[in-house]
Coordinates of C-alpha atoms and ligand atoms in Angstrom, one line a residue:
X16 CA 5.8 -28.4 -12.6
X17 CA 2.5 -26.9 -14.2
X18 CA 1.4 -24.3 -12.0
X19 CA -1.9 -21.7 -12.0
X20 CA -1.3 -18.4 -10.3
X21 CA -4.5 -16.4 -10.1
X22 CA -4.2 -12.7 -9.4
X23 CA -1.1 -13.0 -11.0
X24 CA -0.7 -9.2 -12.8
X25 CA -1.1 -8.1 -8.9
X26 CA 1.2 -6.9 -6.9
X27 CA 2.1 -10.2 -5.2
X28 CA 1.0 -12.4 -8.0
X29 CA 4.0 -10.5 -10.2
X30 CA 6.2 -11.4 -7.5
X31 CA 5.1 -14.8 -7.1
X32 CA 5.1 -15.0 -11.2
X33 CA 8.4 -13.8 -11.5
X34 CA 10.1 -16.4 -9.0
X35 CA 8.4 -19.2 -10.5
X36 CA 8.9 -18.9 -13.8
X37 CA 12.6 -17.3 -13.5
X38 CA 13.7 -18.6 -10.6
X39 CA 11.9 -22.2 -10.5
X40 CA 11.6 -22.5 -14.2
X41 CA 8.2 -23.6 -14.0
X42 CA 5.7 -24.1 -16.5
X43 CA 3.5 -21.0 -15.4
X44 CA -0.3 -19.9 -16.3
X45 CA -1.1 -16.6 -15.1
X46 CA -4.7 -16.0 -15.0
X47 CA -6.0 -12.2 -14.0
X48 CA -8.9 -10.1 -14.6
X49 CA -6.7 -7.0 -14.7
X50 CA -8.6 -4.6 -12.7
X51 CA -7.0 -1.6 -11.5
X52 CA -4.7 -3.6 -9.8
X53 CA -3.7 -5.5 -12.3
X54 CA -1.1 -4.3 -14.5
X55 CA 0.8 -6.4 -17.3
X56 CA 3.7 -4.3 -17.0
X57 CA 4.6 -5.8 -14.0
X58 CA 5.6 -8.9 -15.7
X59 CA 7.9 -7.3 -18.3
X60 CA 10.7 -9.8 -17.4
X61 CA 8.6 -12.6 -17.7
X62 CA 6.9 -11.8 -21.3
X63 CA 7.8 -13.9 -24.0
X64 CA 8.9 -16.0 -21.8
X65 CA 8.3 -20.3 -23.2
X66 CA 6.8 -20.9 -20.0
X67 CA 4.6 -18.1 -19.1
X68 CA 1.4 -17.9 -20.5
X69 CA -1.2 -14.8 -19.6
X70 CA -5.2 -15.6 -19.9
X71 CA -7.6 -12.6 -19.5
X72 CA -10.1 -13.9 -17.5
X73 CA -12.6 -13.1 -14.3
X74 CA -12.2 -16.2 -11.0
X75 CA -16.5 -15.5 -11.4
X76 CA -16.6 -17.0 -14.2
X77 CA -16.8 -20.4 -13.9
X78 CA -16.4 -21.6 -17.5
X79 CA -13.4 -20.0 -18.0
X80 CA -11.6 -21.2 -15.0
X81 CA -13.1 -24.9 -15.7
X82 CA -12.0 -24.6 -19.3
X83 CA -8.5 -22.9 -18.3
X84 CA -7.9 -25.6 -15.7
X85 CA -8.9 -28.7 -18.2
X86 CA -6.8 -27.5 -20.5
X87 CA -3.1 -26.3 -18.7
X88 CA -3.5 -29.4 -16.9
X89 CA -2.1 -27.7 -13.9
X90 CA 0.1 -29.6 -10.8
X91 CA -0.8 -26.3 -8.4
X92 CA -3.3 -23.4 -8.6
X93 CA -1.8 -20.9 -6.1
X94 CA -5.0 -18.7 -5.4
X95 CA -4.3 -14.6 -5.3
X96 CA -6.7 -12.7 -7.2
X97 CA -8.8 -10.8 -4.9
X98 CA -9.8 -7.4 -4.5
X99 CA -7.3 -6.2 -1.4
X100 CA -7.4 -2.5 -0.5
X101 CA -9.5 -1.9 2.8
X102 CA -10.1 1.5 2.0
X103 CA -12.3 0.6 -1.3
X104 CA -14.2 -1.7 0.6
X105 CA -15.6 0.5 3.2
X106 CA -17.6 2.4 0.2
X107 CA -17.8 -0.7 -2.6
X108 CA -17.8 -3.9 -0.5
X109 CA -20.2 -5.5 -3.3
X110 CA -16.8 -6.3 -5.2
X111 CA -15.0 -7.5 -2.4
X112 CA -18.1 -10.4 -1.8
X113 CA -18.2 -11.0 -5.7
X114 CA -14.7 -11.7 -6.4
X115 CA -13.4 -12.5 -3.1
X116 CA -16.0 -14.6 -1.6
X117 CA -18.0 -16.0 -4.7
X118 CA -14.5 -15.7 -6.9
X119 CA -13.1 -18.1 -4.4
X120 CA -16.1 -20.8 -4.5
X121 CA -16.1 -21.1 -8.2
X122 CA -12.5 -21.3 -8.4
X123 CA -12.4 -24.6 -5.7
X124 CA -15.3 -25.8 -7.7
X125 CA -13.5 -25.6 -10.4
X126 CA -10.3 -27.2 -9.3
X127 CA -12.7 -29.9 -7.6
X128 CA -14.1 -30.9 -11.2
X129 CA -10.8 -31.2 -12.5
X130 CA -8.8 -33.0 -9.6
X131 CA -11.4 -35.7 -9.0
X132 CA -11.1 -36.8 -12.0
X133 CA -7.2 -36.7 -12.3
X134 CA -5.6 -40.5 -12.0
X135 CA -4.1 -41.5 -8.5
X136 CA -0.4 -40.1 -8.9
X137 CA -1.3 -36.4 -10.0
X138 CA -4.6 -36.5 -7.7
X139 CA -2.3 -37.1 -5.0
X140 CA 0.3 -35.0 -5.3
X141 CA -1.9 -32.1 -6.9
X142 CA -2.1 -28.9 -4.4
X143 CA -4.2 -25.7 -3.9
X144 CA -2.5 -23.0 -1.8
X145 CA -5.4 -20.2 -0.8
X146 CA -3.3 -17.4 0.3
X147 CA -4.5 -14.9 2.5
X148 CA -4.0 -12.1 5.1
X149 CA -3.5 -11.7 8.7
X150 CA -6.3 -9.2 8.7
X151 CA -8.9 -11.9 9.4
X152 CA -7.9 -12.2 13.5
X153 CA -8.5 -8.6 13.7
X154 CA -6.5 -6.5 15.8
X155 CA -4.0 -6.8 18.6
X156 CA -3.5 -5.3 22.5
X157 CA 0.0 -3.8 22.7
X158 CA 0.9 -7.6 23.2
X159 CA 0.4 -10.7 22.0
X160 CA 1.0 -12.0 18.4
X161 CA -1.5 -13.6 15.8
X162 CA -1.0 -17.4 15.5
X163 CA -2.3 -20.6 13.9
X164 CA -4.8 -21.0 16.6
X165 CA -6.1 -17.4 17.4
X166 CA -9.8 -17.0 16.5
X167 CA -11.0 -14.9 13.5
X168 CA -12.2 -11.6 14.3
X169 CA -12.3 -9.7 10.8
X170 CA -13.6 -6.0 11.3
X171 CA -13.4 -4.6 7.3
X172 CA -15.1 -6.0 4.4
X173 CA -11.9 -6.7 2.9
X174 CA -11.0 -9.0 5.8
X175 CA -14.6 -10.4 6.5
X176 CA -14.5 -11.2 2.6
X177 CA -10.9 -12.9 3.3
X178 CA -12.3 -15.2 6.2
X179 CA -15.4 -16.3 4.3
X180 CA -12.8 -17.2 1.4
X181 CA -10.6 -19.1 4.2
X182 CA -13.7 -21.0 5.6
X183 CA -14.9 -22.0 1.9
X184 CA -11.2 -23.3 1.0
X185 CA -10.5 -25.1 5.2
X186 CA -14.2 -26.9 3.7
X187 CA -13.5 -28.1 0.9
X188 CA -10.6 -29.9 2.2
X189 CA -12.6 -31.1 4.8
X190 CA -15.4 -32.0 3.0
X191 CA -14.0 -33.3 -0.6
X192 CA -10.4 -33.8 0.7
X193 CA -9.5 -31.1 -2.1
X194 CA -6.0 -30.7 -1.2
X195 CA -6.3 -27.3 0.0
X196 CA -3.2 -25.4 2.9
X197 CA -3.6 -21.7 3.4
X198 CA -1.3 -19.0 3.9
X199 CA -2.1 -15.7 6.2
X200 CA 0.8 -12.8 5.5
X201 CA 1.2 -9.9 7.3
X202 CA 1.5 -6.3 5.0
X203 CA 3.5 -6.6 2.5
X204 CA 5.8 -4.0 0.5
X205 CA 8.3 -3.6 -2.2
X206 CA 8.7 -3.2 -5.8
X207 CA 5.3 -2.9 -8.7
X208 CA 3.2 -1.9 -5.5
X209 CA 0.0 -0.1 -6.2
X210 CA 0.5 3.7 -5.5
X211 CA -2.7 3.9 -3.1
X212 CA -0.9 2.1 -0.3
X213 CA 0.8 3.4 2.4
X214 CA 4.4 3.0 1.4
X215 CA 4.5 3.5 -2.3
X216 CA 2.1 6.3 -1.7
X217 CA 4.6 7.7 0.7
X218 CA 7.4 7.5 -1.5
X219 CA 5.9 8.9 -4.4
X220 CA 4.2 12.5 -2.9
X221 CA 7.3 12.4 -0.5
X222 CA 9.5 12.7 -4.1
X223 CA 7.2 15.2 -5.7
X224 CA 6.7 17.3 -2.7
X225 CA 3.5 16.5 -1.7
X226 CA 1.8 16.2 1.6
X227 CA 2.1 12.7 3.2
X228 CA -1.0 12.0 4.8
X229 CA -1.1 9.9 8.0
X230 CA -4.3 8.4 9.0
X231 CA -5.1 9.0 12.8
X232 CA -2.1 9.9 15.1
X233 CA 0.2 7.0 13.0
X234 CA 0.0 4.7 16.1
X235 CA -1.7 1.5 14.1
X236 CA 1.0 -0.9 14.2
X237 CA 1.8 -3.5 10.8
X238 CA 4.4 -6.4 11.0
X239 CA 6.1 -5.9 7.2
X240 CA 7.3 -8.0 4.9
X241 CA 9.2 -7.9 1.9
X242 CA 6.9 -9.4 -1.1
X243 CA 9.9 -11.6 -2.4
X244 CA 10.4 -13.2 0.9
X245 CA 5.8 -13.5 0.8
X246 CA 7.0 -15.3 -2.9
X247 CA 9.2 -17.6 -1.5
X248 CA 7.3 -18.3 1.4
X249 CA 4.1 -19.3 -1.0
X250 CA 6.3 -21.3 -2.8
X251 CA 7.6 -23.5 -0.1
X252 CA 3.9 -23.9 2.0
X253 CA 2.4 -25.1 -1.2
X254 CA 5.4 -27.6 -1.8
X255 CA 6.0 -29.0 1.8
X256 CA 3.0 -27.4 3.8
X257 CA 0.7 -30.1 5.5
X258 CA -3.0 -30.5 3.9
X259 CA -5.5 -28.6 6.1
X260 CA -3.3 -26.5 7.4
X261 CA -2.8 -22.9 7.9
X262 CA 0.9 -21.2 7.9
X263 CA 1.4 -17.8 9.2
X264 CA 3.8 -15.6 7.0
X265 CA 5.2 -12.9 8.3
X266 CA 8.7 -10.8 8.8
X267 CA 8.9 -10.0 12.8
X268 CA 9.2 -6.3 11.6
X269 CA 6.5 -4.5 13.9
X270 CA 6.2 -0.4 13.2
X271 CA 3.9 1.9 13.9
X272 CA 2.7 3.7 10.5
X273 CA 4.3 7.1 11.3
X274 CA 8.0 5.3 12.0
X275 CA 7.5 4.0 8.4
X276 CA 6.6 7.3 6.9
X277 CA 9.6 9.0 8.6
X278 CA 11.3 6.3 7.5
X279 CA 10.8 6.5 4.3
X280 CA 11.7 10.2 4.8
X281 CA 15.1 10.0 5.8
X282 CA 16.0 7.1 3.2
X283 CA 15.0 9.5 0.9
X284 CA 16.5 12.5 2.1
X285 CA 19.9 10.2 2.0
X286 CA 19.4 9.2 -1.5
X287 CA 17.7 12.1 -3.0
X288 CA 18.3 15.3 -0.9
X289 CA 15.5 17.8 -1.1
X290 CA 15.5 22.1 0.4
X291 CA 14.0 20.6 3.7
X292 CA 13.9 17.5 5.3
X293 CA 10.9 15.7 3.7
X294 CA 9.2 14.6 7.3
X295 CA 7.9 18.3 7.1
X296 CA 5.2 17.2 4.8
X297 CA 3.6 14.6 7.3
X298 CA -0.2 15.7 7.8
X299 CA -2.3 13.9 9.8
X300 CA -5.8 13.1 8.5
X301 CA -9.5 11.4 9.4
X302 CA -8.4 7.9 10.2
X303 CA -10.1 5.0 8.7
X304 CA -13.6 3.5 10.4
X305 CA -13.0 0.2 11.9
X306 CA -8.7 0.8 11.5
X307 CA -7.4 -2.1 13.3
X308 CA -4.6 -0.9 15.9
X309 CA -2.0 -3.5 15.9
X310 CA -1.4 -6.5 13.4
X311 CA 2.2 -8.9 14.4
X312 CA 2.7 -12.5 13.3
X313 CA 4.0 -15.5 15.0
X314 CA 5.8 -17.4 12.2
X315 CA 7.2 -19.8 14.0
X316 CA 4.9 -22.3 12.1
X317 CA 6.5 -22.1 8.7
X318 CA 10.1 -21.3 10.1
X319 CA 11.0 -24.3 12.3
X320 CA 8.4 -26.8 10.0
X321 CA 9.2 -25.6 6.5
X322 CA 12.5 -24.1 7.2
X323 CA 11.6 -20.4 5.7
X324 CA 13.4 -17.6 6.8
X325 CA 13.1 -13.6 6.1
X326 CA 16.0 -12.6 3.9
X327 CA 15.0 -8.7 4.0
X328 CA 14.6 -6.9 7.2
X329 CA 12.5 -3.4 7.6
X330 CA 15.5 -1.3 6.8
X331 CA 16.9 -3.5 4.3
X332 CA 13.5 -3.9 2.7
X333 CA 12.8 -0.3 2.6
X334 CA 15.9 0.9 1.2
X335 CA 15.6 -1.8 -1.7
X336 CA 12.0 -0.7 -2.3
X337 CA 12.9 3.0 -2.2
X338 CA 15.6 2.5 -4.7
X339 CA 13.1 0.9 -7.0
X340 CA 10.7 3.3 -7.0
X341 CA 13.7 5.8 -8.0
X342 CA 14.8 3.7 -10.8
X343 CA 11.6 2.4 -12.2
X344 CA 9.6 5.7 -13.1
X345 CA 8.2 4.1 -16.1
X346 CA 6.3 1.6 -14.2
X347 CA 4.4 3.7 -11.4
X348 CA 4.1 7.0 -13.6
X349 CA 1.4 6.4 -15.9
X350 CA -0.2 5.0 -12.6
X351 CA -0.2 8.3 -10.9
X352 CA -1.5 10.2 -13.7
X353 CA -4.9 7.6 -13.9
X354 CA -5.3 7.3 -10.2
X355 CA -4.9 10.6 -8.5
X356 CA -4.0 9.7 -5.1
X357 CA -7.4 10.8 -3.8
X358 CA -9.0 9.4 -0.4
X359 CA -10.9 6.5 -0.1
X360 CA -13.3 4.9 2.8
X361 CA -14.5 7.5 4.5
X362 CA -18.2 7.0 5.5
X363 CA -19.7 10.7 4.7
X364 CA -18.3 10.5 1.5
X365 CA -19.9 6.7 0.9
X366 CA -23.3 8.4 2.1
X367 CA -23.0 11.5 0.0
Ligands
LIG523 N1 -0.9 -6.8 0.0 C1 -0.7 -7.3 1.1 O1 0.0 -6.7 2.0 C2 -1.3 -8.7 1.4 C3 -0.9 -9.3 2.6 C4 -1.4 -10.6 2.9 C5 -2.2 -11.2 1.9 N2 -2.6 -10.6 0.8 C6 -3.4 -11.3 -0.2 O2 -2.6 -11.6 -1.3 C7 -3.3 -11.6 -2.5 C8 -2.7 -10.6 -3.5 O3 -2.6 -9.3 -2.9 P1 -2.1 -8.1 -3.7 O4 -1.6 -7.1 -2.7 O5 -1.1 -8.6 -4.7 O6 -3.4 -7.6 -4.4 P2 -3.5 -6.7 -5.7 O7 -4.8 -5.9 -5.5 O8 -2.2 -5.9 -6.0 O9 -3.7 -7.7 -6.9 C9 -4.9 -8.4 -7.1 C10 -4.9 -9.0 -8.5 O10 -6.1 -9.8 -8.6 C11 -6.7 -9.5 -9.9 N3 -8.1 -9.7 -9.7 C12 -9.0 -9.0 -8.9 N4 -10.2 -9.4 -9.1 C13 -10.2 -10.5 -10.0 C14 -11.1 -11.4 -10.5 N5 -12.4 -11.3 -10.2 N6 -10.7 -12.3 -11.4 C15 -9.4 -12.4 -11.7 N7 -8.4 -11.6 -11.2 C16 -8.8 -10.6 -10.4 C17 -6.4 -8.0 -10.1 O11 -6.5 -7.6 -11.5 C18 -4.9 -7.9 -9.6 O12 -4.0 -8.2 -10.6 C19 -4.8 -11.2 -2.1 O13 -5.5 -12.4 -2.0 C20 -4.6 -10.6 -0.7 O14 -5.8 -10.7 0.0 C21 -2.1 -9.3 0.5

């Protein structure tokens, strides 16, 4: 199996890198931009590896992903690169657009080019898995759970850029009969997670003594998942999911942000004992313009059609991740000395 992940030096991509080319054994090309996000370290395990191959190159540019496609040859592109942190895209949407929305277009065009023209075994049997997020049906009541059918209602730019991306990839199925299923996933955490989201952010003052800062009273709800189970998950939609589809990923692990800081708190307080208990620095802050209060998946889709199950629950998940963020200070230090933890998205500071 040739396979393309894009967005692949990510913090998902990795993942997804990782279980493909150790796990599956596949024949993988990774193809990333390496923006801030992107970080080559994360795929130390997978480096020199005979099938996994790294090209530096932008989804916008559509002669590179023409010529990359042509020439792997590949049986799957699995489509992740993006730019994904809602904070950023309050005060810079332009990039969001560019590489989310435009990014996405050239890449289908580019997979287009090279499918049509593939003979009838491979055309059929080729697949392009557009994975997004469940922040494109907006936010929830106190009830109620995002599914298949529910209506999109993004409220960021980082989600309005995800459902224009959606709608491009649902029409070129439609329209070209590219063979195009999309995945939406609920938040995600684990190991190799960028240190400006919540829970590596959390660990990572919360071990250095810093103040943990809470946006809003910590009420905003997120259903998490651990990023190996997302891996696995993108792994079996793009293998058994049905063309034109959409599966909902997510881990039936609902908590409101502050549980997850405290949380976080006492695991580390367990592993790593500090003077005082570590909940102490908790500070509340401005919350974030348009914050979406509650987002919870129904994944009944992709559990009783595809058969995928969460292996990690929250406390399992958490305790893993906090472990690896103990053990793995070489990966996430030289990443706190470039990007100094500083707030993003807040509208005076975008005007100023
Ligand atoms: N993180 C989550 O909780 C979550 C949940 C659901 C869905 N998603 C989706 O999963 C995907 C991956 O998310 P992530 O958290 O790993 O993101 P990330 O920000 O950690 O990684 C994005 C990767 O894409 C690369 N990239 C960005 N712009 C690019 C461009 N123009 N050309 C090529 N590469 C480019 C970056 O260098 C980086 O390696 C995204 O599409 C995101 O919308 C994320």
């Amino acid at each position: 199996m040739r396979v393309i992940v894009t967005g692949g030096a990510g913090f998902i991509g990795s993942a997804l890198v990782r279980h493909l080319v150790l796990e599956k054994g596949y024949e993988v090309l990774n193809i990333d931009a390496l923006t801030y996000a992107g970080n080559e370290a994360s795929l130390h395990s997978v480096d020199g590896k005979r099938n996994y191959r790294f090209l530096h190159a932008n989804i916008c540019d559509r002669g590179a992903m023409e010529g990359a496609i042509n020439d792997f040859a590949p049986d799957w592109i699995m489509h992740l690169a993006a730019e994904s942190h809602v904070d950023r895209s309050i005060t810079g949407a332009a990039e969001f657009i560019q590489t989310n929305v435009v990014g996405t277009f050239n890449l289908l065009e580019a997979a287009r080019g090279y499918w049509s023209k593939l003979g009838a075994d491979r055309r059929s049997a080729f697949r392009f898995l557009h994975v997004s997020t469940d922040e494109v049906y907006g936010s929830l009541g106190e009830d109620g759970l995002f599914t298949e059918e529910t209506a999109y209602d993004p409220s960021s730019p980082y989600s309005a850029s995800k459902a224009s991306s959606d709608h491009l990839a649902m029409a070129w199925q439609r329209t070209y009969g590219l063979p195009v299923v999309i995945s939406n996933c609920s938040n995600n955490y684990g190991p190799y997670h960028f240190p400006e989201k919540l829970i590596p952010l959390t660990i990572l003052n919360a071990l250095a003594g810093e103040q943990l800062p809470v946006y809003g009273k910590g009420e905003n709800v997120r259903d998490w998942l651990y990023v190996e189970d997302h891996a696995r998950a993108l792994d079996i939609i793009i293998e058994r999911g049905r063309l034109g589809q959409t599966y909902n990923v997510g881990g039936r692990n609902e908590r409101r942000n502050i549980e997850v800081v405290k949380r976080i708190c006492e695991v580390l307080d367990d592993f790593v004992p500090a003077n005082r208990p570590r909940h102490e620095l908790i500070s509340y802050v401005t919350d974030r313009p348009g914050h979406d209060a509650r987002y919870a998946i129904d994944a009944s889709k992709l559990e009783i059609e595809l058969g995928w199950r969460a292996r990690e629950n929250f406390d399992t998940g958490i305790e893993k991740t906090v472990r690896w963020y103990l053990e793995n200070e070489w990966w996430w230090q030289p990443l706190r000395e470039t990007y100094a933890g500083h707030r993003l998205g807040l509208l005076d500071k975008a005007r100023a």
